[in-house]
Amino acid sequence: MTRIALDELDEKIIQRLGHDARVSNREIGREFGLTEGTIRSRLKRLLDNKVIRVAAVTNANRLRHPILAYLWVEANSAADIERVAEALAKLPEIGFVATILGRADVLAMTLVENGAELTDFLHQTVDKIPGVHRIRYSLGQNFIKHDYRWCSLVD
Amino acid sequence: MRARRDKSLKVEGKPERRTRGKGSLGGREEPAFTLDEVDELIIAALRQNGRIANRDLARDLGVNEATVRTRLRRLEDANMVRIVAMRDLSAMGFEYLAPVGIQVKGRSAVAVGEDLAKIERVVTVNVAIGTHDLEIQVVATGLAEMEDLLTNVIAKVEGVQRMFPSLALKVLKYNPEWAPL
């Protein structure tokens, strides 16, 4: 990914949209004393260059007992790792996938409401991915912090 | 994270069941209403593109612009959904992401987690069950900064006994669709 340089105005726009991204370009322009067109072109540049993404985030506290399951996946062989990670990333239930150094070959995260749902998901879906050898998991029970203002924009 | 939207959105109106954890999650207001199909469609569309104009969204869903506007305001006022800009980690220079498991001693995991949450470079903190008491994610612009954060900042937080760090080689997906708001 090519990285573009951000100036102070870009930072201000990102920060403004970090609170409420439904605000109109005209309104941001008025707040900053700039034209609607300036804001529009800056924003387009930020979005086109994948510096930011603007999207809805749903309140996890609306789930009855949200559990963030960390799946520590080991692949059958080193050659399978990439393929396993790609297969996991395609699953809509999974919000985070990375190949890692250390505790496993791949870390994936999914939000579930109870143990039965997790068991189903692991047995029915994840275990069937070719190349998956073993999955250990830890269960996050209490979100103290989840900074949703970060993401990864992968093509 | 996208998780069983169909199911999860039907649990509103049962605030008494939403007891969880110790502190740090308090202050949630009660859900004022149940989501219907139109609400769900609006949320789904805004997960794809949060800047879509109300008019275009209304056209796509075959409803009035006023309906979209009212529904969206209601969702946001009830703190069910927020539409926000998210920064791409690597575009902002954070090339290193470390998921770290932590074992705690002498203090509660929640207390240690709350201290860790104050560190800006610590982007997620979760009290976990399993072999580690906490699971956190740390971002850094370079390996030297990561080393400094782990050794001189996180390890020094009172109650952090052992750290089990990993380092992301390649992030294939990181789309927070659910978060405590």
mmCIF file of C-alpha atoms in Angstrom:
data_model
loop_
_atom_site.group_PDB
_atom_site.id
_atom_site.type_symbol
_atom_site.label_atom_id
_atom_site.label_comp_id
_atom_site.label_asym_id
_atom_site.label_seq_id
_atom_site.Cartn_x
_atom_site.Cartn_y
_atom_site.Cartn_z
ATOM 1 C CA MET A 1 0.000 0.000 0.000
ATOM 2 C CA THR A 2 1.392 3.389 -0.925
ATOM 3 C CA ARG A 3 1.326 5.807 1.906
ATOM 4 C CA ILE A 4 0.318 9.392 1.370
ATOM 5 C CA ALA A 5 1.461 12.257 3.535
ATOM 6 C CA LEU A 6 -1.204 13.726 5.777
ATOM 7 C CA ASP A 7 -1.272 17.339 6.841
ATOM 8 C CA GLU A 8 -3.012 19.030 9.717
ATOM 9 C CA LEU A 9 -6.283 19.453 7.844
ATOM 10 C CA ASP A 10 -6.415 15.739 6.996
ATOM 11 C CA GLU A 11 -5.902 14.956 10.662
ATOM 12 C CA LYS A 12 -8.658 17.352 11.666
ATOM 13 C CA ILE A 13 -11.066 15.833 9.184
ATOM 14 C CA ILE A 14 -10.275 12.294 10.340
ATOM 15 C CA GLN A 15 -10.718 13.304 13.936
ATOM 16 C CA ARG A 16 -14.023 15.028 13.203
ATOM 17 C CA LEU A 17 -15.308 11.953 11.382
ATOM 18 C CA GLY A 18 -14.031 9.688 14.141
ATOM 19 C CA HIS A 19 -16.875 10.950 16.296
ATOM 20 C CA ASP A 20 -19.658 11.181 13.776
ATOM 21 C CA ALA A 21 -19.085 10.398 10.150
ATOM 22 C CA ARG A 22 -22.592 11.311 8.969
ATOM 23 C CA VAL A 23 -21.860 14.992 9.216
ATOM 24 C CA SER A 24 -22.074 16.643 5.793
ATOM 25 C CA ASN A 25 -19.078 18.066 3.960
ATOM 26 C CA ARG A 26 -20.778 21.446 4.086
ATOM 27 C CA GLU A 27 -21.087 21.282 7.867
ATOM 28 C CA ILE A 28 -17.426 20.272 8.317
ATOM 29 C CA GLY A 29 -16.452 23.077 5.952
ATOM 30 C CA ARG A 30 -18.418 25.562 8.011
ATOM 31 C CA GLU A 31 -16.807 24.371 11.251
ATOM 32 C CA PHE A 32 -13.323 24.664 9.790
ATOM 33 C CA GLY A 33 -13.964 27.842 7.807
ATOM 34 C CA LEU A 34 -13.354 26.086 4.499
ATOM 35 C CA THR A 35 -15.399 25.352 1.411
ATOM 36 C CA GLU A 36 -17.481 22.250 0.962
ATOM 37 C CA GLY A 37 -15.357 21.404 -2.116
ATOM 38 C CA THR A 38 -12.117 21.423 -0.138
ATOM 39 C CA ILE A 39 -13.526 19.003 2.386
ATOM 40 C CA ARG A 40 -14.982 16.812 -0.345
ATOM 41 C CA SER A 41 -11.696 16.505 -2.234
ATOM 42 C CA ARG A 42 -9.684 15.881 0.936
ATOM 43 C CA LEU A 43 -12.080 13.217 2.022
ATOM 44 C CA LYS A 44 -12.044 11.578 -1.385
ATOM 45 C CA ARG A 45 -8.246 11.459 -1.256
ATOM 46 C CA LEU A 46 -8.298 9.863 2.194
ATOM 47 C CA LEU A 47 -10.835 7.253 1.128
ATOM 48 C CA ASP A 48 -9.283 6.539 -2.286
ATOM 49 C CA ASN A 49 -5.867 6.010 -0.739
ATOM 50 C CA LYS A 50 -7.313 3.746 1.931
ATOM 51 C CA VAL A 51 -6.155 5.926 4.761
ATOM 52 C CA ILE A 52 -9.566 5.715 6.333
ATOM 53 C CA ARG A 53 -12.746 3.767 6.005
ATOM 54 C CA VAL A 54 -16.130 5.119 7.020
ATOM 55 C CA ALA A 55 -18.542 2.517 8.290
ATOM 56 C CA ALA A 56 -21.169 1.649 10.841
ATOM 57 C CA VAL A 57 -20.056 0.079 14.107
ATOM 58 C CA THR A 58 -22.721 -1.701 16.127
ATOM 59 C CA ASN A 59 -22.691 -1.570 19.899
ATOM 60 C CA ALA A 60 -21.405 -4.914 21.149
ATOM 61 C CA ASN A 61 -23.045 -4.267 24.490
ATOM 62 C CA ARG A 62 -26.359 -4.849 22.743
ATOM 63 C CA LEU A 63 -25.552 -8.518 22.604
ATOM 64 C CA ARG A 64 -26.631 -10.398 25.661
ATOM 65 C CA HIS A 65 -23.265 -11.896 26.540
ATOM 66 C CA PRO A 66 -20.783 -10.942 23.903
ATOM 67 C CA ILE A 67 -17.705 -13.131 23.977
ATOM 68 C CA LEU A 68 -14.778 -12.303 21.779
ATOM 69 C CA ALA A 69 -13.199 -15.625 20.909
ATOM 70 C CA TYR A 70 -9.503 -15.538 20.054
ATOM 71 C CA LEU A 71 -8.780 -18.541 17.868
ATOM 72 C CA TRP A 72 -5.120 -19.550 17.884
ATOM 73 C CA VAL A 73 -4.853 -21.706 14.806
ATOM 74 C CA GLU A 74 -2.063 -24.097 13.956
ATOM 75 C CA ALA A 75 -1.715 -25.287 10.378
ATOM 76 C CA ASN A 76 -0.843 -28.796 9.302
ATOM 77 C CA SER A 77 2.318 -27.588 7.682
ATOM 78 C CA ALA A 78 4.106 -24.286 7.230
ATOM 79 C CA ALA A 79 3.039 -24.286 3.595
ATOM 80 C CA ASP A 80 -0.631 -24.305 4.631
ATOM 81 C CA ILE A 81 -0.491 -21.192 6.800
ATOM 82 C CA GLU A 82 -1.249 -18.596 4.157
ATOM 83 C CA ARG A 83 -4.111 -20.616 2.689
ATOM 84 C CA VAL A 84 -5.658 -21.208 6.108
ATOM 85 C CA ALA A 85 -5.449 -17.493 6.912
ATOM 86 C CA GLU A 86 -7.067 -16.588 3.603
ATOM 87 C CA ALA A 87 -9.876 -19.071 4.139
ATOM 88 C CA LEU A 88 -10.523 -17.676 7.617
ATOM 89 C CA ALA A 89 -10.561 -14.110 6.305
ATOM 90 C CA LYS A 90 -13.330 -15.052 3.879
ATOM 91 C CA LEU A 91 -15.673 -16.063 6.687
ATOM 92 C CA PRO A 92 -18.099 -13.228 7.422
ATOM 93 C CA GLU A 93 -18.284 -14.197 11.098
ATOM 94 C CA ILE A 94 -14.616 -13.430 11.560
ATOM 95 C CA GLY A 95 -13.566 -9.819 12.017
ATOM 96 C CA PHE A 96 -9.823 -10.192 12.459
ATOM 97 C CA VAL A 97 -7.275 -12.495 10.848
ATOM 98 C CA ALA A 98 -3.508 -12.280 10.882
ATOM 99 C CA THR A 99 -0.634 -14.639 10.404
ATOM 100 C CA ILE A 100 1.554 -14.292 13.460
ATOM 101 C CA LEU A 101 4.881 -15.093 15.022
ATOM 102 C CA GLY A 102 4.683 -16.668 18.417
ATOM 103 C CA ARG A 103 1.681 -18.288 19.999
ATOM 104 C CA ALA A 104 0.245 -19.884 16.853
ATOM 105 C CA ASP A 105 0.397 -19.718 13.073
ATOM 106 C CA VAL A 106 -2.758 -17.673 12.639
ATOM 107 C CA LEU A 107 -4.862 -15.587 15.000
ATOM 108 C CA ALA A 108 -8.538 -15.103 14.152
ATOM 109 C CA MET A 109 -11.229 -13.419 16.210
ATOM 110 C CA THR A 110 -14.956 -13.847 16.210
ATOM 111 C CA LEU A 111 -17.749 -12.514 18.363
ATOM 112 C CA VAL A 112 -20.150 -15.102 19.721
ATOM 113 C CA GLU A 113 -22.959 -15.058 22.248
ATOM 114 C CA ASN A 114 -22.342 -18.343 24.015
ATOM 115 C CA GLY A 115 -20.225 -21.456 24.150
ATOM 116 C CA ALA A 116 -22.611 -23.496 22.058
ATOM 117 C CA GLU A 117 -22.423 -20.977 19.260
ATOM 118 C CA LEU A 118 -18.639 -21.080 19.400
ATOM 119 C CA THR A 119 -18.572 -24.875 19.416
ATOM 120 C CA ASP A 120 -20.846 -24.976 16.382
ATOM 121 C CA PHE A 121 -18.766 -22.463 14.554
ATOM 122 C CA LEU A 122 -15.523 -24.282 15.311
ATOM 123 C CA HIS A 123 -16.808 -27.708 14.396
ATOM 124 C CA GLN A 124 -19.057 -26.892 11.491
ATOM 125 C CA THR A 125 -16.965 -24.240 9.827
ATOM 126 C CA VAL A 126 -13.411 -23.729 11.016
ATOM 127 C CA ASP A 127 -12.419 -27.385 11.438
ATOM 128 C CA LYS A 128 -13.420 -28.017 7.862
ATOM 129 C CA ILE A 129 -10.930 -25.587 6.425
ATOM 130 C CA PRO A 130 -8.223 -27.649 4.706
ATOM 131 C CA GLY A 131 -4.877 -27.314 6.410
ATOM 132 C CA VAL A 132 -6.205 -26.547 9.893
ATOM 133 C CA HIS A 133 -4.424 -28.781 12.361
ATOM 134 C CA ARG A 134 -5.451 -27.544 15.777
ATOM 135 C CA ILE A 135 -7.265 -24.605 17.325
ATOM 136 C CA ARG A 136 -6.744 -23.308 20.824
ATOM 137 C CA TYR A 137 -8.900 -20.492 22.006
ATOM 138 C CA SER A 138 -9.160 -17.896 24.680
ATOM 139 C CA LEU A 139 -12.393 -16.128 25.451
ATOM 140 C CA GLY A 140 -12.575 -12.416 26.001
ATOM 141 C CA GLN A 141 -15.406 -11.826 28.421
ATOM 142 C CA ASN A 142 -15.196 -8.182 29.212
ATOM 143 C CA PHE A 143 -14.304 -5.509 26.700
ATOM 144 C CA ILE A 144 -12.379 -2.937 28.649
ATOM 145 C CA LYS A 145 -11.159 -1.238 25.521
ATOM 146 C CA HIS A 146 -11.790 -1.765 21.870
ATOM 147 C CA ASP A 147 -10.645 1.166 19.866
ATOM 148 C CA TYR A 148 -12.909 0.889 16.850
ATOM 149 C CA ARG A 149 -11.221 3.877 15.287
ATOM 150 C CA TRP A 150 -8.604 1.520 13.929
ATOM 151 C CA CYS A 151 -8.918 -0.992 11.141
ATOM 152 C CA SER A 152 -6.901 -2.484 8.325
ATOM 153 C CA LEU A 153 -7.851 -1.773 4.778
ATOM 154 C CA VAL A 154 -6.757 -4.772 2.841
ATOM 155 C CA ASP A 155 -7.493 -5.074 -0.858
ATOM 156 C CA MET B 1 -16.959 -7.559 13.887
ATOM 157 C CA ARG B 2 -19.832 -8.941 11.984
ATOM 158 C CA ALA B 3 -21.463 -11.491 14.156
ATOM 159 C CA ARG B 4 -24.771 -13.084 13.578
ATOM 160 C CA ARG B 5 -26.537 -9.843 13.012
ATOM 161 C CA ASP B 6 -29.810 -11.622 12.446
ATOM 162 C CA LYS B 7 -29.740 -13.101 15.907
ATOM 163 C CA SER B 8 -28.013 -10.419 17.845
ATOM 164 C CA LEU B 9 -30.365 -7.658 16.903
ATOM 165 C CA LYS B 10 -33.299 -9.466 18.382
ATOM 166 C CA VAL B 11 -32.138 -9.375 21.956
ATOM 167 C CA GLU B 12 -33.129 -5.781 22.617
ATOM 168 C CA GLY B 13 -35.588 -5.099 25.338
ATOM 169 C CA LYS B 14 -34.034 -7.542 27.767
ATOM 170 C CA PRO B 15 -31.769 -5.257 29.695
ATOM 171 C CA GLU B 16 -31.988 -7.355 32.816
ATOM 172 C CA ARG B 17 -30.160 -10.152 31.014
ATOM 173 C CA ARG B 18 -27.286 -7.998 30.002
ATOM 174 C CA THR B 19 -25.395 -8.310 33.221
ATOM 175 C CA ARG B 20 -21.776 -8.803 32.559
ATOM 176 C CA GLY B 21 -18.404 -8.547 34.079
ATOM 177 C CA LYS B 22 -17.214 -6.253 36.734
ATOM 178 C CA GLY B 23 -17.562 -2.578 36.229
ATOM 179 C CA SER B 24 -16.111 -0.717 33.288
ATOM 180 C CA LEU B 25 -19.139 -1.438 31.199
ATOM 181 C CA GLY B 26 -21.616 0.493 33.258
ATOM 182 C CA GLY B 27 -23.440 3.551 32.111
ATOM 183 C CA ARG B 28 -25.172 1.880 29.250
ATOM 184 C CA GLU B 29 -28.589 3.209 28.612
ATOM 185 C CA GLU B 30 -31.376 0.758 28.100
ATOM 186 C CA PRO B 31 -32.447 -0.102 24.585
ATOM 187 C CA ALA B 32 -35.483 1.922 23.721
ATOM 188 C CA PHE B 33 -36.838 -0.206 20.938
ATOM 189 C CA THR B 34 -36.428 -3.340 18.880
ATOM 190 C CA LEU B 35 -34.797 -3.256 15.486
ATOM 191 C CA ASP B 36 -36.876 -4.180 12.500
ATOM 192 C CA GLU B 37 -35.902 -5.198 9.007
ATOM 193 C CA VAL B 38 -35.501 -1.645 7.739
ATOM 194 C CA ASP B 39 -33.122 -0.817 10.580
ATOM 195 C CA GLU B 40 -31.084 -3.901 9.814
ATOM 196 C CA LEU B 41 -30.887 -3.047 6.124
ATOM 197 C CA ILE B 42 -29.765 0.471 6.947
ATOM 198 C CA ILE B 43 -27.036 -0.855 9.256
ATOM 199 C CA ALA B 44 -25.901 -3.399 6.679
ATOM 200 C CA ALA B 45 -25.627 -0.717 3.999
ATOM 201 C CA LEU B 46 -23.721 1.624 6.295
ATOM 202 C CA ARG B 47 -21.285 -1.140 7.195
ATOM 203 C CA GLN B 48 -20.328 -1.199 3.540
ATOM 204 C CA ASN B 49 -20.250 2.562 3.039
ATOM 205 C CA GLY B 50 -20.750 4.922 5.931
ATOM 206 C CA ARG B 51 -20.784 8.050 3.778
ATOM 207 C CA ILE B 52 -23.618 7.070 1.472
ATOM 208 C CA ALA B 53 -26.142 9.922 1.281
ATOM 209 C CA ASN B 54 -29.528 9.375 2.929
ATOM 210 C CA ARG B 55 -31.133 9.973 -0.446
ATOM 211 C CA ASP B 56 -29.128 7.201 -2.155
ATOM 212 C CA LEU B 57 -29.631 4.863 0.760
ATOM 213 C CA ALA B 58 -33.378 5.483 0.614
ATOM 214 C CA ARG B 59 -33.427 4.789 -3.096
ATOM 215 C CA ASP B 60 -31.467 1.543 -2.676
ATOM 216 C CA LEU B 61 -33.823 0.342 0.038
ATOM 217 C CA GLY B 62 -36.981 1.604 -1.634
ATOM 218 C CA VAL B 63 -38.073 3.814 1.247
ATOM 219 C CA ASN B 64 -38.436 7.549 1.859
ATOM 220 C CA GLU B 65 -35.436 9.686 2.577
ATOM 221 C CA ALA B 66 -37.240 10.886 5.701
ATOM 222 C CA THR B 67 -37.582 7.296 6.876
ATOM 223 C CA VAL B 68 -33.852 6.744 6.556
ATOM 224 C CA ARG B 69 -33.122 9.984 8.368
ATOM 225 C CA THR B 70 -35.483 9.220 11.259
ATOM 226 C CA ARG B 71 -34.376 5.610 11.606
ATOM 227 C CA LEU B 72 -30.738 6.520 11.574
ATOM 228 C CA ARG B 73 -31.179 9.243 14.175
ATOM 229 C CA ARG B 74 -33.077 6.815 16.362
ATOM 230 C CA LEU B 75 -30.327 4.176 16.066
ATOM 231 C CA GLU B 76 -27.639 6.696 16.908
ATOM 232 C CA ASP B 77 -29.593 8.304 19.751
ATOM 233 C CA ALA B 78 -30.103 4.868 21.324
ATOM 234 C CA ASN B 79 -26.353 4.269 20.976
ATOM 235 C CA MET B 80 -26.951 1.140 18.974
ATOM 236 C CA VAL B 81 -24.880 2.208 16.028
ATOM 237 C CA ARG B 82 -22.280 4.789 15.287
ATOM 238 C CA ILE B 83 -20.983 5.712 11.889
ATOM 239 C CA VAL B 84 -17.368 6.665 12.211
ATOM 240 C CA ALA B 85 -14.136 7.056 10.303
ATOM 241 C CA MET B 86 -11.620 4.339 11.072
ATOM 242 C CA ARG B 87 -7.966 4.852 10.396
ATOM 243 C CA ASP B 88 -6.003 2.250 8.567
ATOM 244 C CA LEU B 89 -3.254 1.112 10.904
ATOM 245 C CA SER B 90 -0.528 0.817 8.323
ATOM 246 C CA ALA B 91 -1.502 4.000 6.477
ATOM 247 C CA MET B 92 -1.053 5.789 9.809
ATOM 248 C CA GLY B 93 2.397 4.283 10.180
ATOM 249 C CA PHE B 94 1.585 1.490 12.597
ATOM 250 C CA GLU B 95 3.337 -1.344 10.839
ATOM 251 C CA TYR B 96 3.587 -3.524 13.934
ATOM 252 C CA LEU B 97 0.664 -5.141 15.683
ATOM 253 C CA ALA B 98 1.214 -7.447 18.635
ATOM 254 C CA PRO B 99 -1.496 -9.546 20.270
ATOM 255 C CA VAL B 100 -0.266 -10.070 23.814
ATOM 256 C CA GLY B 101 -1.614 -12.446 26.433
ATOM 257 C CA ILE B 102 -1.049 -11.336 30.009
ATOM 258 C CA GLN B 103 -1.009 -13.182 33.291
ATOM 259 C CA VAL B 104 -1.885 -11.051 36.260
ATOM 260 C CA LYS B 105 -0.801 -11.387 39.857
ATOM 261 C CA GLY B 106 -1.680 -9.474 42.988
ATOM 262 C CA ARG B 107 -4.405 -7.336 41.416
ATOM 263 C CA SER B 108 -7.646 -8.081 39.643
ATOM 264 C CA ALA B 109 -7.474 -8.569 35.881
ATOM 265 C CA VAL B 110 -10.010 -5.775 35.449
ATOM 266 C CA ALA B 111 -7.901 -3.307 37.434
ATOM 267 C CA VAL B 112 -4.791 -4.178 35.445
ATOM 268 C CA GLY B 113 -6.791 -4.055 32.212
ATOM 269 C CA GLU B 114 -8.081 -0.590 33.030
ATOM 270 C CA ASP B 115 -4.534 0.651 33.530
ATOM 271 C CA LEU B 116 -3.431 -0.922 30.264
ATOM 272 C CA ALA B 117 -6.394 0.639 28.467
ATOM 273 C CA LYS B 118 -5.010 4.086 29.328
ATOM 274 C CA ILE B 119 -1.982 3.440 27.114
ATOM 275 C CA GLU B 120 -2.761 4.922 23.710
ATOM 276 C CA ARG B 121 -0.819 2.300 21.751
ATOM 277 C CA VAL B 122 -2.846 -0.448 23.424
ATOM 278 C CA VAL B 123 -5.850 -0.596 21.090
ATOM 279 C CA THR B 124 -7.829 -3.465 22.608
ATOM 280 C CA VAL B 125 -8.057 -4.890 26.116
ATOM 281 C CA ASN B 126 -10.176 -7.873 26.964
ATOM 282 C CA VAL B 127 -10.488 -9.775 30.218
ATOM 283 C CA ALA B 128 -10.197 -13.388 29.127
ATOM 284 C CA ILE B 129 -10.713 -16.876 30.371
ATOM 285 C CA GLY B 130 -8.137 -19.423 29.373
ATOM 286 C CA THR B 131 -4.460 -19.528 30.126
ATOM 287 C CA HIS B 132 -4.139 -15.752 30.159
ATOM 288 C CA ASP B 133 -6.069 -13.285 32.253
ATOM 289 C CA LEU B 134 -5.979 -10.519 29.672
ATOM 290 C CA GLU B 135 -5.697 -10.398 25.911
ATOM 291 C CA ILE B 136 -4.531 -7.090 24.518
ATOM 292 C CA GLN B 137 -3.364 -5.707 21.188
ATOM 293 C CA VAL B 138 -0.517 -3.263 20.944
ATOM 294 C CA VAL B 139 0.450 -1.179 17.900
ATOM 295 C CA ALA B 140 3.782 0.458 17.167
ATOM 296 C CA THR B 141 5.466 2.261 14.300
ATOM 297 C CA GLY B 142 8.630 0.208 14.582
ATOM 298 C CA LEU B 143 10.143 -2.753 16.305
ATOM 299 C CA ALA B 144 12.158 -0.529 18.639
ATOM 300 C CA GLU B 145 8.989 1.224 19.756
ATOM 301 C CA MET B 146 7.250 -2.112 20.260
ATOM 302 C CA GLU B 147 10.137 -3.352 22.349
ATOM 303 C CA ASP B 148 10.007 -0.193 24.435
ATOM 304 C CA LEU B 149 6.242 -0.470 24.942
ATOM 305 C CA LEU B 150 6.437 -4.094 26.022
ATOM 306 C CA THR B 151 9.524 -3.804 28.185
ATOM 307 C CA ASN B 152 9.260 -0.358 29.695
ATOM 308 C CA VAL B 153 5.549 0.424 29.666
ATOM 309 C CA ILE B 154 3.343 -2.658 29.728
ATOM 310 C CA ALA B 155 5.624 -4.868 31.814
ATOM 311 C CA LYS B 156 5.843 -2.074 34.384
ATOM 312 C CA VAL B 157 2.097 -1.861 34.964
ATOM 313 C CA GLU B 158 1.421 -3.084 38.488
ATOM 314 C CA GLY B 159 0.032 -6.598 38.470
ATOM 315 C CA VAL B 160 1.417 -7.641 35.075
ATOM 316 C CA GLN B 161 3.257 -10.823 35.897
ATOM 317 C CA ARG B 162 4.010 -12.465 32.555
ATOM 318 C CA MET B 163 3.491 -11.473 28.959
ATOM 319 C CA PHE B 164 2.942 -13.843 26.054
ATOM 320 C CA PRO B 165 3.451 -11.679 23.007
ATOM 321 C CA SER B 166 2.935 -12.561 19.374
ATOM 322 C CA LEU B 167 3.621 -10.369 16.403
ATOM 323 C CA ALA B 168 1.361 -10.087 13.375
ATOM 324 C CA LEU B 169 3.223 -10.904 10.178
ATOM 325 C CA LYS B 170 0.390 -10.099 7.824
ATOM 326 C CA VAL B 171 -3.010 -8.747 8.762
ATOM 327 C CA LEU B 172 -5.512 -10.213 6.329
ATOM 328 C CA LYS B 173 -8.588 -8.730 7.916
ATOM 329 C CA TYR B 174 -9.334 -6.239 10.631
ATOM 330 C CA ASN B 175 -12.828 -4.831 10.434
ATOM 331 C CA PRO B 176 -14.289 -3.842 13.727
ATOM 332 C CA GLU B 177 -18.017 -4.075 13.175
ATOM 333 C CA TRP B 178 -18.853 -4.480 16.811
ATOM 334 C CA ALA B 179 -17.407 -2.500 19.660
ATOM 335 C CA PRO B 180 -18.472 -1.245 23.037
ATOM 336 C CA LEU B 181 -19.785 2.254 22.278
#
